Every structure is written in structure tokens, then in C-alpha cells.
Coordinates of C-alpha atoms in Angstrom, one line a residue:
Chain L
M1 CA 77.6 99.6 116.6
N2 CA 77.5 95.8 116.5
C3 CA 80.6 95.7 118.6
F4 CA 78.8 97.4 121.5
E5 CA 76.8 95.5 124.2
P6 CA 73.1 96.3 124.6
D7 CA 73.5 97.4 128.2
E8 CA 76.4 99.6 127.2
A9 CA 74.3 101.5 124.7
V10 CA 71.6 102.0 127.4
A11 CA 74.2 103.0 130.0
I12 CA 75.8 105.5 127.7
A13 CA 72.5 107.0 126.6
A14 CA 71.0 107.0 130.0
I15 CA 72.9 110.2 131.3
P16 CA 71.8 112.6 128.5
V17 CA 68.4 111.0 128.2
T18 CA 67.7 111.2 131.9
T19 CA 69.2 114.6 132.5
V20 CA 68.0 116.4 129.4
A21 CA 65.5 114.5 127.4
F22 CA 63.2 113.2 130.1
P23 CA 62.7 116.7 131.8
I24 CA 61.9 118.1 128.4
L25 CA 59.5 115.3 127.7
F26 CA 57.9 116.0 131.1
V27 CA 57.4 119.6 130.1
V28 CA 56.0 118.7 126.7
L29 CA 53.6 116.2 128.3
F30 CA 52.6 118.7 130.9
V31 CA 51.7 121.3 128.3
L32 CA 49.6 118.7 126.3
I33 CA 47.9 117.1 129.2
G34 CA 47.4 120.6 130.8
L35 CA 45.5 121.6 127.6
L36 CA 43.3 118.5 127.8
F37 CA 42.6 119.2 131.5
L38 CA 41.8 122.8 130.6
I39 CA 39.0 121.5 128.2
A40 CA 37.8 119.1 130.9
Y41 CA 37.8 122.0 133.4
G42 CA 35.6 124.1 131.0
I43 CA 33.1 121.2 130.8
I44 CA 33.1 120.5 134.5
S45 CA 32.6 124.2 135.4
R46 CA 29.7 124.4 133.0
V47 CA 28.1 121.2 134.2
L48 CA 28.4 122.3 137.9
G49 CA 27.2 125.8 137.0
L50 CA 30.4 127.3 138.4
A51 CA 30.6 129.7 135.5
K52 CA 27.6 131.6 136.7
M53 CA 28.7 131.6 140.3
H54 CA 28.9 135.1 141.9
N55 CA 32.1 135.9 143.6
T56 CA 32.6 138.0 146.6
L57 CA 35.8 140.1 147.3
L58 CA 37.1 137.3 149.6
T59 CA 36.6 134.5 147.0
R60 CA 38.3 136.8 144.4
L61 CA 41.3 137.5 146.7
L62 CA 41.7 133.8 147.5
G63 CA 41.3 133.0 143.8
M64 CA 44.0 135.5 143.0
A65 CA 46.4 134.0 145.6
L66 CA 45.8 130.5 144.3
G67 CA 46.2 131.8 140.8
A68 CA 49.5 133.3 141.7
I69 CA 50.7 130.1 143.3
Q70 CA 49.6 128.2 140.2
G71 CA 51.5 130.7 138.0
I72 CA 54.7 130.2 140.0
A73 CA 54.3 126.4 139.9
V74 CA 53.7 126.4 136.1
A75 CA 56.7 128.8 135.5
G76 CA 58.9 126.6 137.7
L77 CA 57.9 123.4 135.8
L78 CA 58.4 125.0 132.4
L79 CA 61.9 126.3 133.4
M80 CA 62.8 123.0 135.2
P81 CA 64.9 121.4 132.3
L82 CA 66.8 124.7 131.9
M83 CA 67.4 125.0 135.6
G84 CA 68.5 121.3 135.9
F85 CA 70.9 121.5 133.0
F86 CA 72.6 124.7 134.1
G87 CA 72.6 123.3 137.6
I88 CA 74.7 120.4 136.4
V89 CA 77.1 122.7 134.6
H90 CA 77.4 125.0 137.6
D91 CA 78.1 122.0 140.0
S92 CA 80.7 120.6 137.6
V93 CA 82.5 123.9 137.3
E94 CA 82.5 124.3 141.1
S95 CA 83.8 120.8 141.5
V96 CA 86.7 121.6 139.0
K97 CA 87.4 124.9 140.9
N98 CA 87.3 123.3 144.3
V99 CA 90.1 120.8 143.6
R100 CA 92.5 123.4 142.4
Q101 CA 95.5 123.9 144.6
E102 CA 96.6 127.4 145.6
G103 CA 98.6 129.1 142.9
E104 CA 97.2 127.0 140.1
P105 CA 95.5 129.0 137.3
S106 CA 91.7 129.1 137.1
P107 CA 90.3 126.3 135.0
R108 CA 89.5 127.4 131.4
A109 CA 86.0 126.0 131.8
A110 CA 85.4 128.2 134.9
L111 CA 86.6 131.3 133.0
F112 CA 84.2 130.5 130.1
Y113 CA 81.4 129.8 132.6
D114 CA 81.9 133.1 134.5
E115 CA 82.0 135.0 131.2
Y116 CA 79.2 133.5 129.2
V117 CA 77.1 130.9 131.2
S118 CA 76.9 132.5 134.6
P119 CA 74.5 135.3 133.6
I120 CA 71.9 132.7 132.7
A121 CA 72.8 129.8 135.0
D122 CA 73.1 131.9 138.1
N123 CA 70.3 134.3 137.6
P124 CA 67.8 134.6 140.4
V125 CA 64.8 133.4 138.3
L126 CA 66.3 130.0 137.8
K127 CA 67.5 129.8 141.4
A128 CA 63.9 130.7 142.5
T129 CA 62.6 127.9 140.2
G130 CA 64.8 125.4 142.0
F131 CA 63.6 126.8 145.4
F132 CA 59.9 126.4 144.5
G133 CA 60.1 122.7 143.8
G134 CA 61.8 122.6 140.4
D135 CA 64.9 121.2 142.0
Y136 CA 63.0 118.5 143.8
M137 CA 61.1 117.5 140.6
Y138 CA 64.3 117.5 138.5
K139 CA 66.1 115.3 141.1
A140 CA 63.1 112.9 141.2
L141 CA 63.1 112.6 137.4
N142 CA 66.9 111.9 137.5
K143 CA 66.8 108.8 139.7
V144 CA 66.9 105.6 137.7
H145 CA 67.4 102.0 138.7
V146 CA 70.5 100.4 137.3
N147 CA 71.1 96.8 138.3
G148 CA 68.6 97.2 141.2
E149 CA 70.4 100.3 142.6
A150 CA 68.9 103.8 142.5
V151 CA 71.5 105.9 140.6
D152 CA 71.2 109.7 140.5
M153 CA 72.0 110.6 136.9
R154 CA 72.6 114.2 137.8
E155 CA 75.6 113.3 139.9
Q156 CA 77.0 111.1 137.0
A157 CA 76.5 114.0 134.6
V158 CA 78.4 116.3 136.9
T159 CA 81.3 113.9 137.0
L160 CA 81.3 113.5 133.2
F161 CA 81.1 117.3 132.7
A162 CA 83.9 117.8 135.2
V163 CA 86.2 115.3 133.4
C164 CA 85.5 117.1 130.0
E165 CA 86.1 120.5 131.6
E166 CA 89.5 119.4 132.9
T167 CA 90.4 118.0 129.5
A168 CA 90.1 121.6 128.2
D169 CA 93.0 122.6 130.5
L170 CA 95.3 120.0 128.8
Q171 CA 94.9 121.9 125.6
G172 CA 98.3 123.0 124.3
A173 CA 100.1 120.6 126.8
D174 CA 103.3 118.9 125.5
F175 CA 102.3 115.2 125.9
T176 CA 105.9 114.0 125.7
T177 CA 107.0 116.1 128.6
L178 CA 104.3 116.7 131.1
T179 CA 104.6 119.4 133.6
E180 CA 103.7 118.9 137.3
Q181 CA 100.5 120.8 136.6
D182 CA 99.6 118.5 133.6
K183 CA 100.2 115.5 135.8
A184 CA 98.1 116.9 138.6
L185 CA 95.3 117.4 136.1
I186 CA 95.6 113.9 134.7
V187 CA 95.6 112.5 138.2
R188 CA 92.4 114.4 139.1
M189 CA 90.6 113.5 135.8
T190 CA 91.4 109.7 136.4
N191 CA 90.5 110.0 140.0
R192 CA 87.2 111.5 139.1
L193 CA 86.3 108.4 137.0
N194 CA 86.9 106.3 140.1
E195 CA 84.4 108.5 142.1
S196 CA 81.5 107.2 140.1
P197 CA 81.1 103.4 139.6
Y198 CA 78.4 104.1 137.0
V199 CA 80.7 106.3 134.8
L200 CA 83.5 103.8 135.3
D201 CA 81.2 101.1 134.1
I202 CA 80.4 103.2 131.0
F203 CA 84.1 103.7 130.3
S204 CA 84.9 100.0 130.7
S205 CA 82.1 99.1 128.3
M206 CA 83.4 101.6 125.8
V207 CA 86.9 100.1 126.2
R208 CA 85.5 96.6 125.6
G209 CA 83.5 97.8 122.6
T210 CA 86.5 99.6 121.1
V211 CA 88.8 96.5 121.5
R212 CA 86.1 94.4 119.7
A213 CA 85.6 97.1 117.0
L214 CA 89.4 97.2 116.4
D215 CA 89.6 93.4 116.3
G216 CA 86.7 93.2 113.8
G217 CA 88.2 96.0 111.7
Y218 CA 85.2 98.2 112.2
I219 CA 87.4 101.1 113.3
E220 CA 91.0 101.8 112.7
I221 CA 93.4 103.6 115.1
S222 CA 96.7 104.3 113.5
M223 CA 99.8 106.1 114.9
S224 CA 103.5 106.2 114.2
E225 CA 105.8 103.4 115.1
P226 CA 106.8 102.0 117.6
Y227 CA 103.5 103.1 119.3
N228 CA 101.3 101.6 116.6
S229 CA 102.4 98.0 116.8
T230 CA 102.8 98.1 120.6
F231 CA 99.2 99.6 121.0
H232 CA 97.6 97.0 118.7
N233 CA 99.4 94.1 120.4
S234 CA 98.7 95.4 123.9
V235 CA 95.1 96.6 123.5
H236 CA 93.6 93.0 123.7
I237 CA 94.3 92.8 127.4
F238 CA 91.5 95.3 127.8
A239 CA 88.9 93.1 126.0
D240 CA 87.7 92.0 129.5
S241 CA 87.8 95.4 131.1
S242 CA 85.2 96.0 133.8
A243 CA 84.4 98.6 136.4
E244 CA 86.3 96.5 138.9
N245 CA 89.6 96.2 137.0
L246 CA 89.6 99.4 134.9
S247 CA 90.3 101.7 137.8
E248 CA 93.5 99.8 138.6
D249 CA 94.5 99.6 134.9
I250 CA 94.1 103.4 134.5
E251 CA 96.3 103.9 137.5
T252 CA 99.0 101.6 136.2
L253 CA 99.0 103.1 132.7
R254 CA 99.0 106.6 134.2
N255 CA 102.0 105.9 136.4
I256 CA 103.9 104.4 133.4
Y257 CA 103.0 107.4 131.3
F258 CA 104.4 109.7 133.9
L259 CA 107.6 107.6 134.2
L260 CA 108.0 107.7 130.3
S261 CA 107.4 111.5 130.4
D262 CA 109.6 112.3 133.4
D263 CA 112.6 110.5 132.2
G264 CA 112.6 111.7 128.7
V265 CA 111.6 108.4 127.0
L266 CA 108.8 109.9 125.0
V267 CA 111.0 112.7 123.7
A268 CA 113.7 110.2 122.8
I269 CA 111.1 108.1 120.9
A270 CA 109.9 111.2 119.2
N271 CA 113.5 112.0 118.1
G272 CA 113.7 108.5 116.7
D273 CA 117.2 107.8 118.1
D274 CA 117.6 104.3 119.4
K275 CA 120.6 105.2 121.6
E276 CA 118.7 108.0 123.1
V277 CA 115.7 105.8 123.8
T278 CA 118.0 103.2 125.5
D279 CA 119.7 105.9 127.5
A280 CA 116.3 107.3 128.6
L281 CA 115.0 103.8 129.5
T282 CA 118.1 103.2 131.7
T283 CA 117.8 106.5 133.6
A284 CA 118.1 105.6 137.3
D285 CA 116.1 107.1 140.2
D286 CA 117.6 107.9 143.6
S287 CA 117.6 104.3 144.6
G288 CA 119.5 103.3 141.4
E289 CA 116.5 101.6 139.8
I290 CA 116.3 102.1 136.0
V291 CA 113.1 103.3 134.3
M292 CA 112.6 99.9 132.5
R293 CA 112.6 98.1 135.8
R294 CA 110.2 100.6 137.3
I295 CA 107.8 100.1 134.4
I296 CA 108.0 96.3 134.8
R297 CA 107.3 96.7 138.5
E298 CA 104.2 98.8 137.7
L299 CA 103.0 96.3 135.2
D300 CA 103.7 93.4 137.5
Q301 CA 101.8 94.8 140.4
N302 CA 98.6 94.7 138.4
E303 CA 97.6 91.2 137.4
H304 CA 95.5 92.5 134.5
T305 CA 98.4 94.4 132.9
R306 CA 101.1 91.7 133.6
P307 CA 100.9 90.3 130.0
L308 CA 102.1 93.6 128.7
V309 CA 105.6 92.7 130.1
S310 CA 106.0 90.4 127.1
E311 CA 105.1 93.3 124.8
L312 CA 107.8 95.3 126.4
S313 CA 110.2 92.4 125.8
K314 CA 109.3 92.4 122.1
L315 CA 109.9 96.1 122.0
S316 CA 113.2 95.5 123.7
V317 CA 114.1 92.9 121.0
S318 CA 113.4 95.5 118.4
L319 CA 115.6 98.0 120.2
M320 CA 118.5 95.4 120.5
A321 CA 118.1 94.6 116.9
G322 CA 118.4 98.2 116.0
S323 CA 114.9 98.5 114.5
F324 CA 113.1 100.3 117.3
G325 CA 111.7 102.9 114.9
D326 CA 109.9 100.1 113.0
G327 CA 108.1 98.9 116.2
V328 CA 107.1 95.3 116.9
S329 CA 107.1 94.0 113.3
E330 CA 106.4 90.4 112.3
N331 CA 110.2 89.8 112.1
V332 CA 110.6 91.0 115.7
V333 CA 107.8 88.7 116.9
A334 CA 109.5 85.8 115.0
T335 CA 112.8 86.7 116.6
Y336 CA 111.2 86.9 120.1
E337 CA 109.6 83.5 119.6
N338 CA 113.0 82.0 118.5
L339 CA 114.8 83.5 121.4
K340 CA 112.4 81.7 123.8
T341 CA 113.8 78.4 122.6
G342 CA 117.3 79.7 122.0
L343 CA 117.6 81.0 125.6
Q344 CA 116.7 77.5 126.8
D345 CA 120.0 76.3 125.3
V346 CA 121.8 79.0 127.2
T347 CA 120.4 78.0 130.6
A348 CA 120.8 74.3 129.7
L349 CA 124.5 74.7 130.2
R350 CA 125.4 72.8 133.3
K351 CA 127.5 74.6 135.9
D352 CA 129.0 71.2 137.0
D353 CA 130.6 70.8 133.6
Y354 CA 133.0 73.8 134.3
E355 CA 135.8 73.9 136.8
T356 CA 135.3 77.5 137.8
D357 CA 132.5 80.0 138.0
E358 CA 134.3 82.3 135.6
E359 CA 134.6 79.5 133.0
Y360 CA 130.9 78.8 133.3
K361 CA 129.9 82.4 133.0
G362 CA 132.3 82.7 129.9
A363 CA 130.5 79.7 128.4
V364 CA 127.1 81.3 129.1
S365 CA 128.3 84.5 127.6
D366 CA 129.5 82.8 124.4
K367 CA 126.3 80.8 124.1
L368 CA 124.1 83.9 124.6
D369 CA 126.2 85.9 122.1
E370 CA 125.8 83.0 119.6
T371 CA 122.0 82.8 120.2
L372 CA 121.5 86.6 119.8
K373 CA 123.7 86.7 116.7
G374 CA 121.8 83.8 115.3
E375 CA 118.7 86.2 115.4
G376 CA 120.6 89.1 114.0
I377 CA 121.2 90.9 117.3
E378 CA 124.7 92.0 117.9
L379 CA 125.5 93.6 121.2
E380 CA 128.7 94.9 122.8
A381 CA 130.8 92.3 124.5
D382 CA 130.4 94.1 127.9
I383 CA 126.7 94.0 127.6
I384 CA 126.6 90.3 126.7
D385 CA 128.9 89.6 129.7
K386 CA 126.6 91.4 132.1
M387 CA 123.5 89.7 130.7
A388 CA 125.4 86.4 130.9
D389 CA 126.2 87.1 134.5
Y390 CA 122.5 87.8 135.2
V391 CA 121.5 84.5 133.5
A392 CA 124.2 82.5 135.3
D393 CA 123.3 84.0 138.7
N394 CA 119.5 83.6 138.4
Y395 CA 118.7 80.9 135.8
A396 CA 121.5 78.4 135.8
G397 CA 120.1 75.0 134.7
A398 CA 116.5 76.4 134.8
E399 CA 113.7 75.5 132.5
L400 CA 112.6 79.0 131.3
S401 CA 109.1 80.1 131.5
D402 CA 107.9 83.0 129.2
A403 CA 108.2 85.4 132.1
D404 CA 111.8 84.2 132.7
V405 CA 112.6 84.9 129.0
D406 CA 111.1 88.4 129.4
D407 CA 113.2 88.9 132.5
I408 CA 116.4 87.9 130.8
L409 CA 115.7 90.1 127.7
I410 CA 114.9 93.0 130.0
S411 CA 118.2 92.5 131.9
Y412 CA 119.6 94.1 128.7
Y413 CA 118.8 97.5 130.2
D414 CA 120.6 96.8 133.5
A415 CA 123.6 95.5 131.5
Y416 CA 123.5 98.6 129.3
K417 CA 123.2 100.8 132.4
A418 CA 126.1 99.0 134.1
T419 CA 128.3 99.3 131.2
G420 CA 127.1 102.2 129.3
E421 CA 126.8 104.9 131.9
L422 CA 130.3 104.5 133.4
P423 CA 132.6 103.6 130.6
P424 CA 136.1 102.7 131.6
I425 CA 138.4 105.7 131.2
P426 CA 141.8 104.5 130.0
G427 CA 144.7 105.4 132.3
L428 CA 142.4 106.8 135.0
E429 CA 143.2 104.0 137.6
E430 CA 147.0 104.4 137.0
A431 CA 146.6 108.2 137.4
V432 CA 144.8 107.7 140.7
E433 CA 147.4 105.4 141.9
Chain K
M1 CA 81.0 146.8 118.9
G2 CA 82.4 143.4 118.4
T3 CA 80.6 140.1 118.3
E4 CA 81.9 139.2 121.8
S5 CA 80.5 142.3 123.4
V6 CA 77.2 142.0 121.6
T7 CA 77.0 138.4 122.9
R8 CA 77.9 139.5 126.5
A9 CA 75.3 142.3 126.3
L10 CA 72.6 139.9 125.2
L11 CA 73.5 137.4 127.9
N12 CA 73.2 140.1 130.5
W13 CA 69.7 140.8 129.2
V14 CA 68.5 137.2 129.3
P15 CA 67.8 137.1 133.1
W16 CA 65.8 140.3 132.9
V17 CA 63.8 139.1 130.0
L18 CA 63.2 135.7 131.8
A19 CA 62.3 137.5 135.0
G20 CA 59.9 139.7 133.1
L21 CA 58.2 136.8 131.4
V22 CA 57.8 134.8 134.6
A23 CA 56.5 137.9 136.5
L24 CA 54.0 138.6 133.7
G25 CA 52.9 134.9 133.8
I26 CA 52.3 135.0 137.5
I27 CA 50.4 138.3 137.3
I28 CA 48.2 137.0 134.5
S29 CA 47.6 133.8 136.4
A30 CA 46.8 135.8 139.6
F31 CA 44.4 138.1 137.6
K32 CA 42.7 135.1 136.0
G33 CA 42.4 133.5 139.5
A34 CA 40.7 136.7 140.8
R35 CA 38.3 136.7 137.9
R36 CA 37.5 133.0 138.4
G37 CA 37.2 133.1 142.2
I38 CA 38.5 130.5 144.6
F39 CA 36.1 127.7 143.6
R40 CA 36.7 127.8 139.8
Q41 CA 40.4 128.5 140.4
G42 CA 40.5 125.6 142.9
I43 CA 39.3 123.2 140.2
R44 CA 41.7 124.7 137.7
F45 CA 44.5 124.3 140.2
V46 CA 43.6 120.7 140.9
S47 CA 43.6 120.0 137.1
V48 CA 47.2 121.4 137.0
V49 CA 48.3 119.3 139.9
L50 CA 46.7 116.2 138.3
A51 CA 48.5 117.0 135.0
V52 CA 51.9 117.2 136.9
V53 CA 51.3 113.9 138.7
L54 CA 50.2 112.2 135.6
C55 CA 53.2 113.5 133.6
F56 CA 55.6 112.6 136.3
F57 CA 54.5 109.0 136.4
L58 CA 54.4 108.8 132.6
V59 CA 58.0 109.9 132.4
R60 CA 59.0 107.6 135.3
W61 CA 57.4 104.7 133.4
A62 CA 59.2 105.7 130.2
Q63 CA 62.5 105.8 132.0
G64 CA 62.2 102.1 132.7
N65 CA 61.0 101.3 129.2
Y66 CA 62.8 103.5 126.7
P67 CA 64.2 101.4 123.8
D68 CA 67.9 101.3 122.9
Y69 CA 69.3 101.0 119.4
Q70 CA 68.4 97.3 119.2
G71 CA 64.8 98.0 120.0
M72 CA 65.2 96.5 123.5
T73 CA 63.8 98.2 126.6
M74 CA 66.1 99.1 129.5
G75 CA 64.6 96.3 131.5
E76 CA 65.2 93.8 128.7
A77 CA 68.7 95.0 128.1
A78 CA 69.5 94.7 131.9
E79 CA 68.0 91.1 131.8
Q80 CA 70.2 90.2 128.8
A81 CA 73.3 91.7 130.5
R82 CA 72.4 89.6 133.6
L83 CA 72.1 86.4 131.5
S84 CA 75.3 87.1 129.6
E85 CA 77.1 87.5 132.9
Q86 CA 75.6 84.3 134.1
Y87 CA 76.7 82.5 130.9
A88 CA 80.2 84.0 131.2
S89 CA 80.6 82.8 134.7
L90 CA 79.8 79.2 133.8

């Protein structure tokens, strides 16, 4: 708990406290204070001599009408917390139902609601309670001031409930190969978070707190490699998550997740075959852009997630070194750091020192091969040549920044794609001729 | 009869039981109102309204002052958050 900020705890607690605890507190107080007032009423009516007062038919009829109104009001107040809570559940289910496209199955939460909750939530007594002022009172009790703004906690609770209800529909989904329906659900869930700045603020606080808790060793999240090391190395960028940047981060990560799922990368990783992973990461779309480049583009578009490109580079180093299944180990990190300096020697080769472009590219290829081999990475000659071409074309004589090093390492996938997908078929050209 | 059908049958009875209790409450209140007459019932009604108003403001006050896990009130926590933000921006 030490990892969480004070305002975070208040924010997280505010929704259930305001929507459930305070209306109940109101009813408890009303019963207690009502009893005190009943005693006071007894004393007052004795003092004023009202107890001995003779009633006519008219005063009795009017008293009966007022008594009935009082009965309705008291019943409404006593049922208010129940009405409010079921109202939230009802609205969240309706909201989940409303966003469903035609042909999509009904949400599980809606089926459960119709079967078990609806008889209570939609019964006329609770509806009438709302009509006779319970609704107004509940809404008034649910308005709180957060950072100077009046926030309706009921609306936030509806959003949170709707997110939870949609999660239920993901039950049984294959998270390595998402269907269009699963993706539509995930998009809707994440979009819902953006609907409410307050809920987004809570989530960003939770993300910050979780990163701090992970760093402090208060909690441990462990998964299989290569996810584990990549997750632990990447999670730090979310230490400064806020309602302002979390929305964009969620969208970036969601898009990347969809890319990995659509192009079979997650299945390949699950199968533990490095070749299959590389093949999947180099699957091209209609425009010929490979998955890896699309991922980098997604990360680059968001300033906050841009540092993750270097994590991908490290992962690429582990793939090139044939240890992808072990993830980003200490050795991989050391290799990556060494490559940062090693690649400077490659780009330091001067083009002017060579008579032809081919000679220069040949030298770059040799130096690159030597640098990679020095770090225990042995790639096919064709791939080395393609990467060398990329370096020669884009970084000749350049002082490499960290981003440039990442770009060169990731050019491995383009080289793999260029050489791996269309292998030369011996004798084919002659046969065509 | 399975557990599920028993649950469903009970759930179907809940609205009726609730409606019955509420109707009974209203009838009793109306009957008492007739016995008291408009003047005594009027004072009783005023006391109920006062109780509602008092409770409402007590709860509204508590909403702005309920303590979190560190023993701070919502207002104090908001002030601390504002100060940390100010500090972070320096």
C-alpha cells in the first residue's frame, strides 16, 4: 500500500463509497435521527396539548393523506440505496447492449442480468421509488467535488461496471489469436476508459502504483520468457502515467497487440520456434511493410512509448543470437550495449577510401559480420549483405545515436524478409530464358 | 426442482414481497395519520422532513471529509496531491 499515492486511494475508494456506502449511511442516519425526532415530537405534542385535540372527519382525512405521503417518502428513502445500486447495474448493462453490432451475440452480463437481476432491479416498486424522489436524492448524494469539479460518481460506476461486464465476454478467448469479435470487444473496453477522465485517472494511478510496487519488490508479476524480461524492462515507462498520456498508451499497446495476434507472432512465440517467430515478424501487409516495422511505427508515433523501441532491439538481438526463448537476459543486454559501440566502427568506414560503391558495401558487410560474430551472432551472408546495404545507404560515416543503432538492428527483419521469403531457385532463371 | 429454478422462483417473488411491504407501510402510515389528525401528523411530517435534510447535509459533509487509509481527509489528500504536482513541476 505504501506504493500508492494518497489521492489514488481516495479516488479508487470514492466510487464504491459514494455510490454504495454513503446512501446506506444516509438511511442509517435517517432511521436514528428519525427516532430522536419521534421522541421530540411526542414531547412537543404533549407540551402543546395536541394529544388531547379533537379531530373532525376533515382533519382525519387530511391527516390520512399526509400520512400516506409520509409513508411513500419514508419507503422511498429506505429503498433508495437498493434502487441506486440496481440503477447503476441496469444502466451499465444497457450501455453494453447498446454498443453491440447487429449479429453479435448478446453480452453474457446481459443474459445474467435478464435471468437473475432483472426481477429485482426492474420491478415497479423500485422504479416508483425513483419516481417519488429517490432518484433525485441518490443523484444528489453521488455528486462529489474532485479537483474543483463536480463529478457524478454514478456515471463513473456505470463506466466501471460496463468495462467489467465486457471483460466477461472475453472469457474463453484465445489471447494469442484474437477473433474480430474479441478485438471489437477490446476496442470498446478501452474506448470506455477514455469516456471518463475520472476512471482514466484512477487507472493511471493504479499503473503508477503498480510500477512502483514492482520496482520496490512489493509485488511480483512473473510470466514465461520472452514476455517476462521484456515486460519488466518495459514497464518503467509507465511510471509517469497520467490521465493525459494513458489513453494514447493504451491505444498504442492495443494496436501492437492486434498486430502480433493477426500476424501469428503470439502463436509463434507460444510454439517457441525462433524461425517461426522471425517469419511471423516479417509478414508483410498489402503495402509490403513487415510487422516489425509496423510495430516500430506504432511505438514511434507515441512519444511516451518510443523508448520501447530499444526494448524491441534487445529482443531482436536475442532472436539473432538464437536465444529468443530466454528473453532479454543480462547477456543480451551486454551484447546490445557492445553492439552500440561496435556498430560505430562499421559506420566509421569512409566511403572515399574505396574506389567503387560495391567495394565500400563489401567492406561494410565484412565489418558488420565481424562485429556481430564478435558478439556471438552469426547470420547468413545474404542477410548480412542486405543489412550492410541498409547501413551503407543510410548511415555512411554517421555518428550513431541509440535510435540509429536500434534502426540498424531492426533492419535485420527487412533483410530477412528480402532474402528469406524469396530464396533463389537454382536453374529457374535459365529455365525461363 | 433444481437450485437454479428455486433461485428463479424466489427472485420472482421478491418484487411482490417488496411491493406488499411498501403497501403495508403506506397503509399503516395513512392509518396513523388519520388517527393523529392533520395537526399532529403535520408536526410528525415536519420532523421527518427535518431528519431527511439533516441526514443529507451530514452525509454531504462526510463525503468531503472521509479519511483514507493514511488517516487523511479527502480535502487534505487533494491538497497534498496539488502540492506534489506543484513540486514535480519545479
